[in-house]
Coordinates of C-alpha atoms in Angstrom, one line a residue:
M133 CA 47.5 84.8 110.4
P134 CA 50.6 82.5 111.2
R135 CA 53.8 83.2 109.4
P136 CA 54.3 81.4 106.1
L137 CA 56.9 78.6 106.2
L138 CA 60.2 78.8 104.0
Y139 CA 59.6 75.8 101.6
A140 CA 59.2 75.5 97.8
A141 CA 55.8 75.9 96.3
A142 CA 55.8 73.1 93.3
M143 CA 54.0 70.2 94.7
T144 CA 53.0 67.2 92.8
R145 CA 51.9 64.8 96.0
E146 CA 49.2 65.3 98.5
I147 CA 48.6 64.3 101.8
Q148 CA 45.4 62.4 102.9
I149 CA 44.5 63.3 106.7
I150 CA 41.9 61.0 108.3
G151 CA 40.1 62.8 110.9
G152 CA 39.2 66.6 111.6
G153 CA 39.6 66.9 115.1
L154 CA 42.3 69.3 116.6
A155 CA 45.1 67.3 115.6
G156 CA 44.0 66.5 112.0
S157 CA 42.9 70.3 111.5
E158 CA 46.4 71.5 112.7
A159 CA 48.1 68.6 110.6
A160 CA 46.1 70.1 107.7
W161 CA 47.0 73.5 108.2
Q162 CA 50.8 72.9 108.8
A163 CA 51.1 70.7 105.8
A164 CA 49.1 73.4 103.3
Q165 CA 51.3 76.4 105.1
M166 CA 54.5 74.4 103.5
N167 CA 52.6 74.4 100.2
V168 CA 51.8 70.7 100.1
P169 CA 48.1 69.9 99.1
V170 CA 45.8 68.2 101.7
V171 CA 42.7 65.9 101.5
L172 CA 41.0 66.1 105.3
H173 CA 38.6 63.4 105.5
E174 CA 36.0 63.8 108.5
M175 CA 33.1 61.6 108.7
R176 CA 30.9 64.0 110.7
P177 CA 28.3 65.1 110.5
K178 CA 27.3 62.1 108.2
V179 CA 28.4 59.9 110.9
G180 CA 28.1 61.3 114.5
T181 CA 29.5 60.3 117.6
F182 CA 28.5 59.9 121.1
A183 CA 30.1 63.4 122.2
H184 CA 29.9 65.5 119.2
Q185 CA 27.4 68.2 118.7
T186 CA 28.1 69.7 115.3
G187 CA 29.5 68.8 111.7
N188 CA 32.6 71.6 112.7
L189 CA 36.1 70.7 112.4
A190 CA 38.5 70.9 115.9
E191 CA 35.2 70.5 117.8
M192 CA 35.8 70.7 121.8
V193 CA 33.8 68.0 123.6
C194 CA 35.2 67.3 127.1
S195 CA 36.1 70.8 128.3
N196 CA 36.8 74.1 126.9
S197 CA 40.2 74.8 128.5
F198 CA 43.5 74.4 127.1
R199 CA 44.9 74.7 130.8
S200 CA 47.6 76.9 132.1
D201 CA 48.8 79.6 129.7
D202 CA 52.2 80.2 132.0
D203 CA 55.2 79.6 129.6
E204 CA 57.7 80.0 131.9
Q205 CA 56.5 77.7 135.0
N206 CA 54.2 75.4 133.3
A207 CA 54.8 72.6 130.9
V208 CA 51.4 72.9 129.0
G209 CA 51.9 76.6 128.8
L210 CA 55.6 75.9 127.2
L211 CA 53.6 74.1 124.9
H212 CA 51.3 76.7 124.0
W213 CA 54.2 79.0 123.2
E214 CA 55.7 76.4 121.2
M215 CA 52.6 76.0 118.8
R216 CA 52.2 79.8 118.8
A217 CA 56.1 80.1 117.5
A218 CA 55.1 77.6 114.8
G219 CA 52.2 79.4 113.4
S220 CA 49.6 77.2 114.9
L221 CA 46.1 77.5 113.6
I222 CA 44.5 76.1 116.7
M223 CA 46.5 78.3 118.8
E224 CA 45.7 81.3 116.9
M225 CA 42.0 80.3 117.2
A226 CA 42.1 79.8 120.9
D227 CA 43.5 83.4 121.5
R228 CA 40.8 84.8 119.3
H229 CA 38.0 83.1 121.2
R230 CA 39.5 83.4 124.6
L231 CA 37.3 83.4 127.9
P232 CA 38.5 84.8 131.1
A233 CA 39.6 81.8 133.0
G234 CA 42.3 83.2 135.5
G235 CA 45.7 81.7 134.6
A236 CA 44.2 79.3 132.0
L237 CA 43.2 79.3 128.4
A238 CA 39.5 78.6 128.1
V239 CA 37.9 79.3 125.0
D240 CA 34.4 80.2 123.6
R241 CA 34.1 76.5 121.9
D242 CA 31.6 77.0 119.3
P243 CA 32.9 79.9 117.4
F244 CA 36.2 78.5 118.1
S245 CA 35.6 75.4 116.1
A246 CA 33.3 77.4 113.4
D247 CA 36.5 79.7 112.7
V248 CA 39.0 76.9 112.6
T249 CA 36.7 75.2 110.0
A250 CA 36.4 78.4 108.0
H251 CA 39.9 78.9 107.9
L252 CA 40.6 75.5 106.5
R253 CA 37.7 75.6 104.1
A254 CA 39.4 78.8 102.6
H255 CA 42.7 77.6 102.3
P256 CA 43.4 76.8 98.5
L257 CA 45.5 73.8 99.3
I258 CA 43.0 71.8 101.5
T259 CA 40.3 69.8 100.5
I260 CA 37.8 68.7 103.0
V261 CA 35.8 65.5 102.4
E262 CA 32.9 64.4 104.6
E263 CA 33.4 60.9 104.4
E264 CA 34.1 57.7 106.7
I265 CA 37.3 56.0 106.0
Q266 CA 37.3 52.4 107.0
G267 CA 40.6 50.9 106.2
L268 CA 44.2 51.6 106.2
P269 CA 45.3 53.4 102.8
E270 CA 47.9 51.0 101.0
T271 CA 49.9 53.9 99.3
G272 CA 50.5 57.5 99.8
P273 CA 51.5 59.9 102.7
T274 CA 48.5 59.4 105.1
I275 CA 48.0 61.0 108.6
I276 CA 45.5 59.1 111.0
A277 CA 44.2 61.6 113.5
T278 CA 40.9 59.9 114.4
G279 CA 41.2 60.5 118.2
P280 CA 39.7 58.8 121.1
L281 CA 36.5 58.0 119.0
T282 CA 37.9 56.3 116.1
S283 CA 35.2 54.8 114.0
G284 CA 34.7 51.1 114.7
A285 CA 35.6 49.7 111.1
L286 CA 39.1 51.7 111.1
A287 CA 39.8 50.8 114.7
E288 CA 39.3 47.1 113.5
A289 CA 41.8 47.7 110.6
I290 CA 44.4 49.2 112.9
A291 CA 44.1 46.4 115.2
R292 CA 44.5 43.7 112.3
E293 CA 47.6 45.8 111.2
T294 CA 49.2 46.0 114.6
G295 CA 48.5 42.2 115.3
Q296 CA 47.3 42.9 118.7
D297 CA 44.1 44.4 120.6
S298 CA 44.1 48.1 120.8
L299 CA 44.6 49.5 124.3
A300 CA 41.8 51.6 125.9
F301 CA 40.8 53.6 128.6
F302 CA 37.5 55.1 129.7
D303 CA 36.9 58.9 129.2
A304 CA 34.1 61.1 130.8
I305 CA 32.6 64.6 130.0
A306 CA 31.1 67.1 132.7
P307 CA 28.0 68.7 132.5
I308 CA 26.9 72.0 131.2
I309 CA 24.6 74.3 133.2
H310 CA 22.3 77.3 132.1
T311 CA 23.8 80.4 133.9
D312 CA 20.4 82.0 134.5
S313 CA 19.3 78.8 136.5
I314 CA 22.2 79.4 139.1
D315 CA 21.2 81.2 142.4
M316 CA 23.6 83.8 142.9
S317 CA 22.5 84.6 146.4
K318 CA 24.4 81.3 147.2
A319 CA 27.2 81.4 144.5
W320 CA 29.7 84.0 143.9
M321 CA 32.2 85.0 141.3
Q322 CA 36.0 84.6 142.2
S323 CA 39.2 82.9 140.8
R324 CA 41.1 81.0 143.3
Y325 CA 43.7 83.2 145.0
D326 CA 41.9 86.1 142.9
K327 CA 44.6 85.2 140.0
G328 CA 44.5 87.2 137.0
E329 CA 45.7 90.9 135.9
T330 CA 42.0 92.1 135.2
E331 CA 39.1 92.2 137.2
E332 CA 37.3 89.7 134.5
E333 CA 40.3 87.3 134.8
R334 CA 39.8 87.6 138.8
T335 CA 36.2 86.7 138.6
A336 CA 36.6 84.2 136.0
Y337 CA 34.8 81.4 138.0
L338 CA 31.5 80.6 139.8
N339 CA 31.7 79.1 143.2
C340 CA 29.3 77.0 145.1
P341 CA 30.1 76.6 148.8
M342 CA 29.4 73.7 150.9
T343 CA 29.1 72.8 154.7
K344 CA 30.4 69.7 156.0
D345 CA 27.2 68.4 156.5
Q346 CA 26.0 69.4 152.8
Y347 CA 29.6 67.7 151.7
E348 CA 29.0 64.4 153.4
A349 CA 25.3 64.0 152.0
F350 CA 26.5 65.0 148.5
I351 CA 29.2 62.2 149.0
D352 CA 26.7 59.8 150.3
A353 CA 24.4 60.6 146.9
I354 CA 27.3 60.2 144.8
L355 CA 28.2 56.7 146.0
A356 CA 24.7 55.8 145.8
A357 CA 23.7 57.0 142.2
D358 CA 22.8 54.7 139.4
K359 CA 25.8 54.6 137.0
T360 CA 26.9 53.5 133.6
E361 CA 28.6 50.2 134.1
F362 CA 31.1 48.7 131.6
K363 CA 30.0 46.2 129.4
E364 CA 30.9 42.5 129.5
G365 CA 34.4 42.0 128.3
E366 CA 35.4 45.9 128.8
T367 CA 38.2 46.1 131.3
A368 CA 39.8 49.2 130.6
G369 CA 40.7 51.6 133.4
Y370 CA 40.3 55.6 133.4
F371 CA 43.3 58.3 132.8
D372 CA 44.0 59.4 135.9
G373 CA 43.8 63.2 134.8
C374 CA 40.0 62.9 133.9
L375 CA 38.6 60.6 136.4
P376 CA 34.8 60.5 137.0
I377 CA 33.9 62.0 140.3
E378 CA 32.3 58.7 141.4
V379 CA 35.6 57.1 141.1
M380 CA 37.5 59.7 143.3
A381 CA 34.6 59.4 145.9
E382 CA 35.1 55.7 146.1
R383 CA 38.8 56.3 146.9
G384 CA 37.9 58.0 149.8
R385 CA 35.2 60.7 151.2
E386 CA 37.9 63.3 151.5
T387 CA 39.4 63.1 147.8
L388 CA 36.9 65.5 146.0
R389 CA 37.6 68.0 149.1
F390 CA 41.4 67.7 148.2
G391 CA 40.6 67.8 144.4
P392 CA 38.3 69.6 142.2
M393 CA 36.2 70.7 145.2
K394 CA 38.9 72.2 147.6
P395 CA 38.0 75.1 149.3
V396 CA 41.4 77.0 149.3
G397 CA 42.1 80.5 147.9
L398 CA 38.2 81.5 147.9
T399 CA 36.1 83.7 150.0
D400 CA 32.6 83.6 150.2
P401 CA 31.3 87.3 149.9
H402 CA 27.7 86.4 151.3
Q403 CA 29.5 84.9 154.6
P404 CA 33.1 86.3 154.5
D405 CA 33.7 84.9 158.0
V406 CA 32.5 81.4 157.4
K407 CA 35.2 79.3 155.6
P408 CA 33.5 76.9 153.3
Y409 CA 34.3 73.2 153.9
A410 CA 34.3 72.3 150.1
V411 CA 33.2 74.3 146.9
V412 CA 32.2 73.5 143.5
Q413 CA 33.5 75.7 140.7
L414 CA 32.2 76.3 137.5
R415 CA 33.7 77.9 134.6
R416 CA 32.5 80.0 131.7
D417 CA 31.7 77.9 128.6
N418 CA 31.0 80.3 126.1
K419 CA 31.6 84.3 125.4
L420 CA 27.9 85.0 126.2
G421 CA 28.3 83.7 129.7
T422 CA 25.1 82.1 129.0
L423 CA 26.7 78.5 129.7
F424 CA 28.9 77.1 132.5
N425 CA 30.5 73.9 132.9
I426 CA 31.3 72.3 136.4
V427 CA 34.9 72.1 136.7
G428 CA 36.4 68.5 137.2
F429 CA 33.1 66.9 137.3
Q430 CA 33.2 64.3 134.8
T431 CA 30.6 61.7 135.3
K432 CA 29.5 58.3 134.6
M433 CA 26.1 58.8 136.6
K434 CA 23.0 57.9 134.6
Y435 CA 21.3 60.9 133.3
G436 CA 18.4 61.0 136.1
A437 CA 20.8 60.7 138.7
Q438 CA 23.0 63.5 137.6
A439 CA 20.1 65.9 137.7
T440 CA 19.2 64.8 141.4
V441 CA 22.8 64.7 142.8
F442 CA 24.1 67.8 141.1
R443 CA 21.1 69.8 142.1
M444 CA 22.3 69.2 145.9
I445 CA 24.8 71.7 145.3
P446 CA 24.1 75.0 146.9
G447 CA 23.1 77.3 144.1
L448 CA 22.4 74.6 141.8
E449 CA 19.1 73.7 143.1
S450 CA 17.3 74.8 140.1
A451 CA 20.0 74.1 137.7
R452 CA 18.9 73.5 133.7
F453 CA 21.4 71.3 132.1
A454 CA 22.5 72.0 128.5
R455 CA 24.3 69.0 128.4
L456 CA 24.7 66.5 130.8
G457 CA 28.0 64.3 131.6
G458 CA 28.9 60.8 130.2
I459 CA 31.4 58.3 129.6
H460 CA 32.8 56.8 126.5
R461 CA 35.7 54.5 125.4
N462 CA 38.8 56.0 124.4
T463 CA 41.1 54.0 122.1
F464 CA 45.0 54.4 122.1
L465 CA 47.8 52.8 120.2
N466 CA 50.8 51.1 122.0
S467 CA 52.9 53.9 120.5
P468 CA 56.2 52.9 121.9
T469 CA 56.2 49.4 119.9
L470 CA 54.0 50.7 116.4
L471 CA 55.5 54.2 115.9
D472 CA 59.1 55.4 114.8
D473 CA 60.5 59.0 115.8
Q474 CA 59.0 60.3 112.9
M475 CA 55.5 59.4 114.1
R476 CA 55.3 56.5 111.2
M477 CA 53.9 53.2 111.7
R478 CA 56.8 50.7 111.6
T479 CA 55.1 48.4 109.4
K480 CA 53.5 50.8 107.0
P481 CA 55.8 53.8 106.9
H482 CA 53.4 56.0 104.8
I483 CA 51.3 56.1 107.4
R484 CA 51.8 58.8 110.4
F485 CA 49.4 58.8 113.3
A486 CA 48.7 62.2 115.4
G487 CA 46.7 63.0 118.3
Q488 CA 45.1 61.4 121.2
I489 CA 45.0 58.0 119.2
T490 CA 48.9 58.2 120.0
G491 CA 48.7 58.0 123.7
V492 CA 48.9 61.8 124.4
E493 CA 46.1 63.1 126.5
G494 CA 44.8 66.6 126.2
Y495 CA 43.7 69.2 123.6
V496 CA 46.9 71.0 123.5
E497 CA 49.1 67.8 123.4
S498 CA 46.8 66.5 120.9
A499 CA 47.0 69.5 118.4
S500 CA 50.7 69.6 118.9
M501 CA 51.0 66.0 117.7
G502 CA 49.1 67.1 114.6
L503 CA 51.5 70.0 114.1
L504 CA 54.3 67.9 114.1
A505 CA 52.9 65.2 112.1
G506 CA 51.8 67.5 109.3
R507 CA 55.3 69.2 109.1
L508 CA 57.0 65.8 109.0
A509 CA 54.7 64.5 106.3
A510 CA 55.0 67.5 104.2
A511 CA 58.7 67.8 104.7
E512 CA 59.1 64.2 103.6
I513 CA 57.3 65.0 100.4
L514 CA 59.4 67.9 99.7
G515 CA 62.6 65.9 100.1
T516 CA 63.5 67.3 103.1
S517 CA 64.4 65.3 106.1
L518 CA 63.8 66.9 109.4
P519 CA 65.6 65.9 112.3
A520 CA 64.0 64.5 115.5
V521 CA 62.3 67.1 117.1
P522 CA 64.9 67.9 120.4
Q523 CA 63.7 66.2 123.6
E524 CA 64.5 69.5 125.5
T525 CA 61.3 70.8 124.0
A526 CA 57.8 70.1 125.2
M527 CA 56.7 68.8 121.8
G528 CA 60.1 66.7 121.8
A529 CA 59.4 65.4 125.4
L530 CA 55.9 64.2 124.2
V531 CA 57.2 62.5 121.2
H532 CA 60.0 60.5 122.8
H533 CA 57.6 59.6 125.6
I534 CA 55.1 58.0 123.0
T535 CA 57.6 56.7 120.4
G536 CA 60.0 55.1 122.8
G537 CA 60.6 56.7 126.1
A538 CA 57.7 55.3 127.8
E539 CA 57.6 51.3 129.0
A540 CA 55.4 49.7 126.2
K541 CA 54.1 46.8 128.8
T542 CA 52.6 49.7 131.1
F543 CA 51.9 52.5 128.6
Q544 CA 49.4 54.9 129.4
P545 CA 48.1 58.3 128.1
M546 CA 50.1 61.3 129.4
N547 CA 49.7 64.8 129.8
V548 CA 52.9 66.8 129.1
N549 CA 54.9 67.5 132.1
F550 CA 58.5 68.3 133.2
G551 CA 59.1 64.7 134.3
L552 CA 59.1 63.8 130.5
F553 CA 62.2 66.3 130.0
P554 CA 65.7 65.6 130.3
P555 CA 66.9 66.7 133.8
I556 CA 68.5 70.3 133.5
D557 CA 71.9 71.2 134.9
I558 CA 71.6 74.4 136.9
K559 CA 74.7 76.3 137.4
G560 CA 75.2 76.9 141.3
G561 CA 73.7 73.6 142.6
R562 CA 70.1 72.8 143.2
R563 CA 67.7 75.5 142.9
N564 CA 64.0 75.9 144.1
R565 CA 61.3 74.8 141.7
K566 CA 60.6 78.1 140.2
E567 CA 64.1 78.5 139.2
R568 CA 64.1 74.6 137.7
Y569 CA 60.7 75.2 135.6
K570 CA 62.2 78.5 134.3
G571 CA 65.5 76.7 133.4
Y572 CA 63.5 74.2 131.2
T573 CA 61.3 76.6 129.5
D574 CA 64.3 78.9 128.6
R575 CA 66.2 75.4 127.3
A576 CA 63.1 74.7 125.4
K577 CA 62.5 77.7 123.6
S578 CA 66.0 78.0 122.4
A579 CA 65.8 74.4 121.2
W580 CA 62.5 74.8 119.6
E581 CA 63.6 78.1 117.8
D582 CA 66.5 76.2 116.5
W583 CA 64.3 73.3 115.0
L584 CA 61.8 75.6 113.5
D585 CA 64.5 77.0 111.2
P586 CA 64.4 74.5 108.4
A587 CA 67.4 75.5 106.6
R588 CA 69.4 75.4 110.0
A589 CA 67.8 72.2 111.1
V590 CA 68.7 70.5 107.8
A591 CA 72.4 71.6 107.8
E592 CA 72.8 70.4 111.5

């Protein structure tokens, strides 16, 4: 279990958290671990969404990957490290339900969310209420962590308060395929460059090769397929880190081959002397290995077209789909103008926002903003004013970006990356990228450990 935090137990006020996704779940856990009572409001299963399949908390819908787990050379891996150091429930459950994925952290999504739900329900200071909140609370400490699929009524209430239209972009999800419908006489298991310490990790991905003719026909089919179009008045763009394959194909016929379909680092054991022109990769979606999702294949194709086009992929000719892809509207705040460095709404400082609605992108980034919001709200109730999170840390870099570091006029959702960190001064002059990234992560870990110590943080 995550280590307990060093705060007094006598509490008279509680935090209302709206939204039981990864951010809301993590916020609730962090506050409760600081001995602050929490009421967690989640509208599912009473009110469903396009993307969710269950009523569990912290349900993962777009992918099952937390991306790289390398905490010395990758910014998201560093974010994993910071969350683990802070006793993150999301990271503990992700580690518990980890699936082979090379150097990435992928999870068995259903047991993961079920376990998060069980832990939150079992906590004596957390009350879970299944209801839709349709307006902004006028009083009392509140964290809004409703994510990209914020209900219409609450989104309208937020828009009325901010005096401006919500920003938005469109997000897409990839299809999931039943493993036993994949033709393994054409496909094979291998992680790119055989990455991984164990045989299971080195064979974590399923690969489907394409010749040049097959790739060209595939691109033609994608471009010609029936697609879901925006409704009148919807002008939002896409987040570049989650582009539908149709959008990538429209940018150039080779775009997919240099993106999710790149053939590098892979050898087809069925034809070891033939270099594939392109490769479609699938990643295990559950621990049983009965489901695989197509990596990077977010799509806005209509359902009938998806089945036809994806069955053109060698090895997937008879594919059965557990879930087809889709597209949905993803709303987020113009946080640089609306939130302060404690993640509070400037016009209603009793309300904090957390998660993807703040303009961070990705499961881990969303959960990390929940972690911070939960701690900051709890500390405020306890009468302990925590300092700003150091910008040298991964969490601090994200918070700085969304609450003032980004240009408000061009603000767009952002994954954590080293470009958000203050430049590092490396003794001896310019070093190679590996040394620079190690410098970033060493500095961040030290700063994060200092911030985590409540007594030392307050004294400073």
